[in-house]
Amino acid sequence: MATSGKGLEHVVLGDSSLTLVAGETGGLSYRGFDIGELVPRASYEGVVHLLLWGEPPARDPPERLSAELRERRIVPHALARRMEAVPPGLPPLEAMRSLLSLLGSPEWRYPPTDEQGLDLIAKTPTILAQYVRRSSGRAPLPDRPELGHVAHFLYQLTGEVPPAAKARALEQYCIMLADHGMNASTFALRIVISTQSDLISGAVAALGALKGPAHGGAPSKVADMLDAVGTPENAERWVEAALGRKERLMGFGHRAYKTEDPRAVLLKQIAKEIADPERLRVAEAVERAGVAALQRKRPEARLFLNVEFYGAVVLEAVGLPRELFTPTFAVARTAGWAAHAKEQSQDNRLIRPDVRYTGPAPGRGWPASPA
Ligand code: COA
């Protein structure tokens, strides 16, 4: 049997025409559009169009798709009632796992359809925001049709129409997080779809994979780290002490990128525009100290900033509490999940790898039961 690196490193699962992650050079593009081209120009809706149908919309934001997402984001009464089965007060990510699963119904059969994909993308932010409001005793807000997909999500969470700069910053974050090749959550989803199971089951599996700190669970820990560092002057000492305790620095290192994650570069620019200057100074000091220390201690590992580092600073600056950082990542990633589910189903074969057995040789005898 062919063997592979632990963690399936460098293993090629198959073909995909969605996203190119060029880890050695720090490149990222969706269907041939560089992330540096998309972030300043595209809308999130435009990126959904690109990922799902392979081409950019004729005009961005796409009128028809935006209207469709707007319609689909409204949660019908019966579905809202079903969602009430999830008790208030859970950590939002735990709640989201159950809410997502309730979003599906027996009609959501394999193969996934575009309509189901759009429903997943449109309704995920609404059901999350409505849950967060219900947990703090607040009623759902009336829809504001003039707000785009991401601005509307922020409005539902904060209860206020967000200032344009904050709404756009979150939209740019969501564009950057919309897809990322064969990341762990997408792999989990594609395994589920490959068994001819439904899209929601795939999304629930994906969310479970996203939760861990090695994937999407890191940004709140980045914010905790910045709190613990406290001042720029303390960064070097704190980083040395953390690495001395064999801890991992959150927001550093990536399986694919062996240079700076291009999203980290773009998010830093956004953070410079909207973050609290003091917070930014601490983040920049931790970045400098972290990159220098990791370079000194583990040069061969080539560890740089990843998307979560300045992602956390941006999410904080747009006013989101840390328990919503990973759920917001998931909201952004629904576009990639829907597109990967579609791609998997269009040329499907069961994903079922092998494993090298290292247990005892067969032929052992079972202990006799007492007479
Ligand atoms: N801080 C300190 N050391 C790190 C590190 C970090 N953030 N990331 C990797 N390393 C070290 C590991 O300790 C390991 O050393 P070892 O061989 O002595 O154990 C080496 O670099 C390789 O790490 P490995 O875990 O094999 O790399 P990976 O590709 O499997 O992991 C991550 C990638 C993202 C899971 C990893 O870099 C990490 O844990 N980062 C921190 C969490 C984070 O930012 N998550 C968000 C990811 S987008």
Short mmCIF file of C-alpha atoms and ligand atoms in Angstrom, two decimals:
data_model
loop_
_atom_site.label_atom_id
_atom_site.label_comp_id
_atom_site.label_asym_id
_atom_site.label_seq_id
_atom_site.Cartn_x
_atom_site.Cartn_y
_atom_site.Cartn_z
CA MET A 1 0.00 0.00 0.00
CA ALA A 2 1.27 3.48 -0.80
CA THR A 3 2.10 5.45 2.32
CA SER A 4 1.73 9.17 2.90
CA GLY A 5 2.87 11.81 5.33
CA LYS A 6 1.12 12.04 8.67
CA GLY A 7 -1.92 14.31 8.42
CA LEU A 8 -2.15 13.55 4.67
CA GLU A 9 0.38 16.34 4.01
CA HIS A 10 1.07 16.70 0.26
CA VAL A 11 -1.58 14.06 -0.58
CA VAL A 12 -3.63 15.13 -3.59
CA LEU A 13 -7.25 14.15 -3.09
CA GLY A 14 -8.45 14.83 -6.62
CA ASP A 15 -9.23 17.72 -8.93
CA SER A 16 -10.93 21.01 -8.15
CA SER A 17 -11.39 24.11 -10.28
CA LEU A 18 -12.42 26.32 -7.37
CA THR A 19 -9.46 27.71 -5.48
CA LEU A 20 -5.71 27.71 -6.02
CA VAL A 21 -3.60 27.96 -2.87
CA ALA A 22 0.00 28.60 -3.89
CA GLY A 23 1.66 27.93 -0.57
CA GLU A 24 5.28 28.50 -1.58
CA THR A 25 4.67 31.91 -3.12
CA GLY A 26 1.81 33.09 -0.92
CA GLY A 27 -0.79 33.14 -3.70
CA LEU A 28 -4.53 32.61 -3.41
CA SER A 29 -7.08 32.82 -6.20
CA TYR A 30 -10.67 31.78 -6.76
CA ARG A 31 -11.28 30.49 -10.30
CA GLY A 32 -8.32 32.49 -11.56
CA PHE A 33 -9.12 35.74 -9.73
CA ASP A 34 -6.37 36.73 -7.34
CA ILE A 35 -7.54 37.47 -3.81
CA GLY A 36 -5.79 40.86 -4.12
CA GLU A 37 -8.07 41.60 -7.08
CA LEU A 38 -11.25 40.41 -5.35
CA VAL A 39 -10.90 41.98 -1.91
CA PRO A 40 -10.90 45.64 -2.99
CA ARG A 41 -13.41 45.20 -5.85
CA ALA A 42 -15.82 42.31 -5.37
CA SER A 43 -18.93 41.98 -3.26
CA TYR A 44 -19.48 38.82 -1.20
CA GLU A 45 -22.48 38.08 -3.42
CA GLY A 46 -20.21 38.40 -6.47
CA VAL A 47 -17.81 35.87 -4.94
CA VAL A 48 -20.71 33.48 -4.23
CA HIS A 49 -21.59 33.76 -7.93
CA LEU A 50 -17.99 33.09 -8.94
CA LEU A 51 -17.61 30.07 -6.68
CA LEU A 52 -20.95 28.46 -7.49
CA TRP A 53 -21.07 29.08 -11.24
CA GLY A 54 -17.43 29.52 -12.20
CA GLU A 55 -17.66 33.00 -13.68
CA PRO A 56 -18.02 36.48 -12.18
CA PRO A 57 -21.42 38.13 -12.49
CA ALA A 58 -21.88 40.52 -15.42
CA ARG A 59 -22.28 43.30 -12.85
CA ASP A 60 -21.24 43.28 -9.23
CA PRO A 61 -23.14 43.14 -6.92
CA PRO A 62 -25.21 40.72 -9.00
CA GLU A 63 -28.77 41.96 -8.99
CA ARG A 64 -30.60 38.64 -9.33
CA LEU A 65 -28.42 36.68 -6.97
CA SER A 66 -28.48 39.45 -4.35
CA ALA A 67 -32.29 39.50 -4.52
CA GLU A 68 -32.41 35.73 -4.21
CA LEU A 69 -30.13 35.71 -1.16
CA ARG A 70 -32.21 38.53 0.34
CA GLU A 71 -35.38 36.50 -0.09
CA ARG A 72 -33.85 33.31 1.18
CA ARG A 73 -32.34 34.91 4.30
CA ILE A 74 -35.83 35.41 5.73
CA VAL A 75 -36.50 32.51 8.07
CA PRO A 76 -40.09 31.25 7.66
CA HIS A 77 -42.18 31.02 10.80
CA ALA A 78 -42.24 27.21 10.83
CA LEU A 79 -38.45 27.04 10.61
CA ALA A 80 -38.08 29.68 13.35
CA ARG A 81 -40.31 27.53 15.57
CA ARG A 82 -38.16 24.50 14.82
CA MET A 83 -35.05 26.47 15.78
CA GLU A 84 -36.55 27.13 19.22
CA ALA A 85 -35.70 23.51 20.06
CA VAL A 86 -32.14 24.77 20.62
CA PRO A 87 -32.10 26.16 24.16
CA PRO A 88 -30.86 29.74 24.62
CA GLY A 89 -27.56 30.48 26.28
CA LEU A 90 -25.31 27.91 24.59
CA PRO A 91 -21.98 29.07 23.20
CA PRO A 92 -22.96 30.29 19.70
CA LEU A 93 -20.79 27.73 17.91
CA GLU A 94 -22.36 24.81 19.79
CA ALA A 95 -25.80 26.23 19.05
CA MET A 96 -24.90 26.75 15.41
CA ARG A 97 -24.15 23.05 14.95
CA SER A 98 -27.68 22.16 16.04
CA LEU A 99 -29.27 25.08 14.20
CA LEU A 100 -27.59 24.11 10.94
CA SER A 101 -28.82 20.60 11.31
CA LEU A 102 -32.37 21.87 11.85
CA LEU A 103 -32.06 23.98 8.71
CA GLY A 104 -32.05 20.83 6.61
CA SER A 105 -35.19 18.82 6.04
CA PRO A 106 -35.85 15.39 4.53
CA GLU A 107 -36.26 17.10 1.14
CA TRP A 108 -32.56 18.03 1.17
CA ARG A 109 -31.52 14.88 -0.61
CA TYR A 110 -28.38 14.11 -2.60
CA PRO A 111 -27.27 15.57 -4.95
CA PRO A 112 -27.04 19.08 -3.53
CA THR A 113 -28.84 21.69 -5.63
CA ASP A 114 -27.99 25.36 -6.21
CA GLU A 115 -31.17 26.27 -4.34
CA GLN A 116 -30.00 24.34 -1.28
CA GLY A 117 -26.57 25.95 -1.54
CA LEU A 118 -28.11 29.41 -1.66
CA ASP A 119 -30.38 28.55 1.26
CA LEU A 120 -27.37 27.46 3.31
CA ILE A 121 -25.48 30.67 2.46
CA ALA A 122 -28.47 32.97 3.00
CA LYS A 123 -30.01 31.47 6.12
CA THR A 124 -26.91 30.56 8.14
CA PRO A 125 -26.23 34.18 9.21
CA THR A 126 -29.90 34.77 10.02
CA ILE A 127 -30.36 31.70 12.16
CA LEU A 128 -27.13 32.42 14.00
CA ALA A 129 -28.00 36.08 14.62
CA GLN A 130 -31.56 35.24 15.66
CA TYR A 131 -30.22 32.68 18.11
CA VAL A 132 -27.77 35.20 19.59
CA ARG A 133 -30.63 37.69 20.00
CA ARG A 134 -32.94 35.08 21.52
CA SER A 135 -30.20 34.10 23.98
CA SER A 136 -30.15 37.63 25.34
CA GLY A 137 -33.93 37.99 25.38
CA ARG A 138 -34.13 40.13 22.23
CA ALA A 139 -36.65 39.61 19.44
CA PRO A 140 -35.50 39.04 15.86
CA LEU A 141 -35.14 42.24 13.88
CA PRO A 142 -37.24 43.07 10.83
CA ASP A 143 -35.36 42.51 7.57
CA ARG A 144 -33.64 45.57 6.05
CA PRO A 145 -33.80 44.84 2.34
CA GLU A 146 -31.44 47.71 1.49
CA LEU A 147 -28.58 45.90 3.27
CA GLY A 148 -26.37 43.41 1.46
CA HIS A 149 -25.66 39.92 2.75
CA VAL A 150 -22.77 40.72 5.10
CA ALA A 151 -23.98 44.16 6.27
CA HIS A 152 -27.31 42.55 7.11
CA PHE A 153 -25.60 39.88 9.21
CA LEU A 154 -23.78 42.58 11.20
CA TYR A 155 -27.00 44.58 11.57
CA GLN A 156 -28.83 41.56 12.96
CA LEU A 157 -26.07 40.90 15.48
CA THR A 158 -25.57 44.45 16.70
CA GLY A 159 -29.11 45.76 16.25
CA GLU A 160 -27.77 48.77 14.34
CA VAL A 161 -27.22 49.49 10.69
CA PRO A 162 -23.42 49.26 10.61
CA PRO A 163 -21.25 52.16 9.45
CA ALA A 164 -20.16 51.59 5.85
CA ALA A 165 -16.47 51.13 6.77
CA LYS A 166 -17.24 48.36 9.26
CA ALA A 167 -19.71 46.61 6.98
CA ARG A 168 -17.21 46.68 4.12
CA ALA A 169 -14.37 45.45 6.38
CA LEU A 170 -16.46 42.45 7.42
CA GLU A 171 -17.48 41.84 3.80
CA GLN A 172 -13.81 41.81 2.78
CA TYR A 173 -13.06 39.38 5.62
CA CYS A 174 -15.89 37.13 4.36
CA ILE A 175 -14.54 37.29 0.79
CA MET A 176 -11.13 36.16 2.04
CA LEU A 177 -12.61 33.36 4.12
CA ALA A 178 -15.11 32.16 1.50
CA ASP A 179 -13.00 29.23 0.34
CA HIS A 180 -9.55 27.74 0.77
CA GLY A 181 -8.90 24.57 -1.21
CA MET A 182 -8.85 21.26 0.61
CA ASN A 183 -8.93 22.66 4.14
CA ALA A 184 -10.10 20.33 6.92
CA SER A 185 -13.74 21.47 7.02
CA THR A 186 -14.13 21.28 3.24
CA PHE A 187 -12.50 17.85 3.22
CA ALA A 188 -14.97 16.72 5.91
CA LEU A 189 -17.87 18.04 3.84
CA ARG A 190 -16.62 16.38 0.66
CA ILE A 191 -16.33 13.02 2.44
CA VAL A 192 -19.96 13.30 3.55
CA ILE A 193 -21.16 14.32 0.08
CA SER A 194 -19.13 11.50 -1.49
CA THR A 195 -21.29 8.99 0.40
CA GLN A 196 -24.30 10.56 -1.38
CA SER A 197 -25.48 12.15 1.82
CA ASP A 198 -27.10 15.61 1.85
CA LEU A 199 -25.65 19.11 1.93
CA ILE A 200 -26.71 19.93 5.49
CA SER A 201 -25.07 16.77 6.82
CA GLY A 202 -21.93 17.86 5.00
CA ALA A 203 -22.14 21.38 6.45
CA VAL A 204 -22.62 20.06 9.99
CA ALA A 205 -19.54 17.84 9.60
CA ALA A 206 -17.64 20.80 8.17
CA LEU A 207 -18.61 23.00 11.09
CA GLY A 208 -17.36 20.34 13.50
CA ALA A 209 -13.99 20.34 11.74
CA LEU A 210 -13.86 24.12 11.63
CA LYS A 211 -14.31 24.40 15.38
CA GLY A 212 -10.85 23.17 16.39
CA PRO A 213 -7.99 25.63 17.00
CA ALA A 214 -5.89 24.02 14.25
CA HIS A 215 -8.52 25.32 11.78
CA GLY A 216 -11.16 27.98 12.51
CA GLY A 217 -11.10 27.95 16.30
CA ALA A 218 -7.96 30.08 16.62
CA PRO A 219 -9.14 33.70 16.29
CA SER A 220 -10.70 34.07 19.73
CA LYS A 221 -7.48 32.63 21.13
CA VAL A 222 -5.55 35.29 19.20
CA ALA A 223 -7.63 37.94 20.97
CA ASP A 224 -6.95 36.24 24.33
CA MET A 225 -3.24 36.25 23.49
CA LEU A 226 -3.26 39.96 22.66
CA ASP A 227 -5.02 40.62 25.98
CA ALA A 228 -2.42 38.57 27.83
CA VAL A 229 0.45 40.41 26.13
CA GLY A 230 -1.18 43.72 27.08
CA THR A 231 1.44 46.18 25.84
CA PRO A 232 3.80 46.25 22.85
CA GLU A 233 6.76 46.34 25.21
CA ASN A 234 5.71 43.00 26.71
CA ALA A 235 5.43 41.16 23.38
CA GLU A 236 8.93 39.71 23.13
CA ARG A 237 8.98 38.49 26.73
CA TRP A 238 5.51 36.97 26.42
CA VAL A 239 6.29 35.18 23.15
CA GLU A 240 9.56 33.75 24.52
CA ALA A 241 7.80 32.53 27.66
CA ALA A 242 4.94 30.92 25.66
CA LEU A 243 7.35 29.12 23.33
CA GLY A 244 9.42 28.12 26.36
CA ARG A 245 6.29 26.38 27.72
CA LYS A 246 6.01 24.63 24.31
CA GLU A 247 2.79 26.45 23.53
CA ARG A 248 1.81 27.27 19.98
CA LEU A 249 1.40 30.89 19.02
CA MET A 250 -2.14 31.36 17.81
CA GLY A 251 -2.44 32.90 14.37
CA PHE A 252 0.99 31.63 13.28
CA GLY A 253 1.84 28.68 11.04
CA HIS A 254 -0.07 27.05 8.21
CA ARG A 255 -0.09 23.66 6.53
CA ALA A 256 -0.17 25.15 3.04
CA TYR A 257 1.64 28.50 3.30
CA LYS A 258 5.39 28.40 3.71
CA THR A 259 5.52 32.16 3.47
CA GLU A 260 3.10 34.85 4.61
CA ASP A 261 -0.56 34.01 4.13
CA PRO A 262 -1.80 36.59 1.57
CA ARG A 263 -4.98 37.02 3.58
CA ALA A 264 -2.91 38.06 6.60
CA VAL A 265 -1.34 40.84 4.54
CA LEU A 266 -4.74 42.12 3.35
CA LEU A 267 -6.34 41.82 6.77
CA LYS A 268 -3.50 43.79 8.31
CA GLN A 269 -4.24 46.65 5.90
CA ILE A 270 -7.91 46.55 6.89
CA ALA A 271 -6.99 46.41 10.58
CA LYS A 272 -4.88 49.53 10.09
CA GLU A 273 -7.95 51.35 8.82
CA ILE A 274 -10.48 50.33 11.45
CA ALA A 275 -8.82 48.88 14.55
CA ASP A 276 -8.14 50.67 17.80
CA PRO A 277 -4.58 52.05 17.37
CA GLU A 278 -3.45 50.69 20.74
CA ARG A 279 -4.70 47.19 19.89
CA LEU A 280 -2.98 47.42 16.54
CA ARG A 281 0.33 48.38 18.17
CA VAL A 282 0.12 45.32 20.43
CA ALA A 283 -0.74 43.09 17.45
CA GLU A 284 2.14 44.44 15.39
CA ALA A 285 4.56 43.91 18.27
CA VAL A 286 3.36 40.30 18.71
CA GLU A 287 3.66 39.74 14.97
CA ARG A 288 7.28 40.99 14.96
CA ALA A 289 8.24 39.06 18.09
CA GLY A 290 6.44 35.88 16.97
CA VAL A 291 7.84 35.75 13.44
CA ALA A 292 11.37 36.50 14.70
CA ALA A 293 11.23 33.88 17.48
CA LEU A 294 9.75 31.16 15.25
CA GLN A 295 12.29 31.93 12.56
CA ARG A 296 15.10 31.66 15.10
CA LYS A 297 13.84 28.48 16.78
CA ARG A 298 12.28 26.59 13.86
CA PRO A 299 13.63 28.04 10.60
CA GLU A 300 12.95 24.83 8.66
CA ALA A 301 9.24 24.91 9.63
CA ARG A 302 8.83 28.31 7.90
CA LEU A 303 6.15 29.66 10.24
CA PHE A 304 4.52 32.99 9.41
CA LEU A 305 1.27 34.75 10.21
CA ASN A 306 -1.91 33.04 9.09
CA VAL A 307 -5.38 34.44 8.36
CA GLU A 308 -6.55 34.18 11.97
CA PHE A 309 -4.12 36.72 13.42
CA TYR A 310 -5.31 39.95 11.85
CA GLY A 311 -8.68 38.27 11.20
CA ALA A 312 -9.21 38.43 14.97
CA VAL A 313 -8.18 42.11 15.09
CA VAL A 314 -10.62 42.94 12.27
CA LEU A 315 -13.53 40.99 13.79
CA GLU A 316 -12.94 42.74 17.09
CA ALA A 317 -12.83 46.13 15.35
CA VAL A 318 -16.17 45.57 13.62
CA GLY A 319 -17.67 44.98 17.04
CA LEU A 320 -18.07 41.22 17.26
CA PRO A 321 -17.55 39.44 20.58
CA ARG A 322 -15.00 36.63 20.50
CA GLU A 323 -17.53 33.81 20.84
CA LEU A 324 -18.80 34.91 17.43
CA PHE A 325 -15.42 34.84 15.68
CA THR A 326 -15.52 31.19 14.59
CA PRO A 327 -19.26 31.26 13.78
CA THR A 328 -18.56 34.28 11.55
CA PHE A 329 -15.78 32.33 9.83
CA ALA A 330 -18.38 29.60 9.22
CA VAL A 331 -20.87 32.13 7.82
CA ALA A 332 -18.23 33.23 5.31
CA ARG A 333 -17.20 29.65 4.45
CA THR A 334 -20.74 28.49 3.58
CA ALA A 335 -20.05 29.77 0.04
CA GLY A 336 -17.06 27.46 -0.33
CA TRP A 337 -18.89 24.55 1.28
CA ALA A 338 -21.84 24.91 -1.11
CA ALA A 339 -19.50 25.14 -4.13
CA HIS A 340 -17.42 22.14 -3.05
CA ALA A 341 -20.53 20.05 -2.40
CA LYS A 342 -21.70 20.85 -5.92
CA GLU A 343 -18.30 20.07 -7.44
CA GLN A 344 -17.99 16.80 -5.50
CA SER A 345 -21.43 15.62 -6.59
CA GLN A 346 -20.76 16.44 -10.24
CA ASP A 347 -17.93 13.94 -10.48
CA ASN A 348 -18.46 11.78 -7.45
CA ARG A 349 -16.68 8.73 -6.18
CA LEU A 350 -16.77 7.58 -2.55
CA ILE A 351 -13.83 9.04 -0.60
CA ARG A 352 -12.54 6.12 1.35
CA PRO A 353 -8.79 6.10 2.01
CA ASP A 354 -6.83 3.23 3.46
CA VAL A 355 -4.76 2.98 6.61
CA ARG A 356 -1.61 1.05 7.49
CA TYR A 357 -2.53 -1.47 10.18
CA THR A 358 -0.09 -1.50 13.13
CA GLY A 359 -2.06 -3.65 15.63
CA PRO A 360 -1.41 -7.25 16.74
CA ALA A 361 -1.33 -9.97 14.08
CA PRO A 362 -4.71 -11.67 13.48
CA GLY A 363 -5.47 -15.04 15.04
CA ARG A 364 -5.61 -14.14 18.74
CA GLY A 365 -7.95 -16.19 20.97
CA TRP A 366 -10.79 -14.55 22.95
CA PRO A 367 -10.63 -15.13 26.79
CA ALA A 368 -12.82 -18.02 27.91
CA SER A 369 -15.97 -16.87 29.77
CA PRO A 370 -16.37 -18.07 33.37
CA ALA A 371 -18.39 -21.26 33.52
N1 COA B 1 3.61 28.15 17.25
C1 COA B 1 4.69 27.45 17.61
N2 COA B 1 5.13 26.37 16.94
C2 COA B 1 4.44 25.99 15.86
C3 COA B 1 3.30 26.69 15.42
C4 COA B 1 2.89 27.81 16.17
N3 COA B 1 1.81 28.51 15.82
N4 COA B 1 2.82 26.10 14.32
C5 COA B 1 3.61 25.04 14.06
N5 COA B 1 4.58 24.99 14.99
C6 COA B 1 5.67 24.01 15.06
C7 COA B 1 5.08 22.72 15.66
O1 COA B 1 5.27 22.71 17.06
C8 COA B 1 5.85 21.66 14.95
O2 COA B 1 7.05 21.43 15.67
P1 COA B 1 7.42 19.92 16.13
O3 COA B 1 7.67 19.21 14.82
O4 COA B 1 8.62 20.11 16.97
O5 COA B 1 6.24 19.40 16.87
C9 COA B 1 6.21 22.28 13.60
O6 COA B 1 6.07 23.69 13.74
C10 COA B 1 5.28 21.81 12.50
O7 COA B 1 3.93 21.91 12.97
P2 COA B 1 2.75 20.97 12.52
O8 COA B 1 1.72 20.96 13.60
O9 COA B 1 3.28 19.67 12.03
O10 COA B 1 2.23 21.79 11.28
P3 COA B 1 0.80 21.62 10.64
O11 COA B 1 0.91 21.98 9.23
O12 COA B 1 0.24 20.28 10.95
O13 COA B 1 -0.08 22.68 11.47
C11 COA B 1 -1.26 24.56 12.17
C12 COA B 1 -0.59 23.85 10.99
C13 COA B 1 -2.03 25.75 11.66
C14 COA B 1 -2.22 23.60 12.85
C15 COA B 1 -0.19 25.01 13.17
O14 COA B 1 0.72 25.90 12.56
C16 COA B 1 -0.79 25.63 14.42
O15 COA B 1 -1.15 24.92 15.36
N6 COA B 1 -0.92 26.99 14.49
C17 COA B 1 -1.51 27.65 15.62
C18 COA B 1 -3.01 27.63 15.55
C19 COA B 1 -3.56 28.48 14.44
O16 COA B 1 -3.10 29.59 14.21
N7 COA B 1 -4.58 27.96 13.78
C20 COA B 1 -5.22 28.63 12.65
C21 COA B 1 -4.87 27.94 11.39
S1 COA B 1 -5.40 28.86 9.97
#
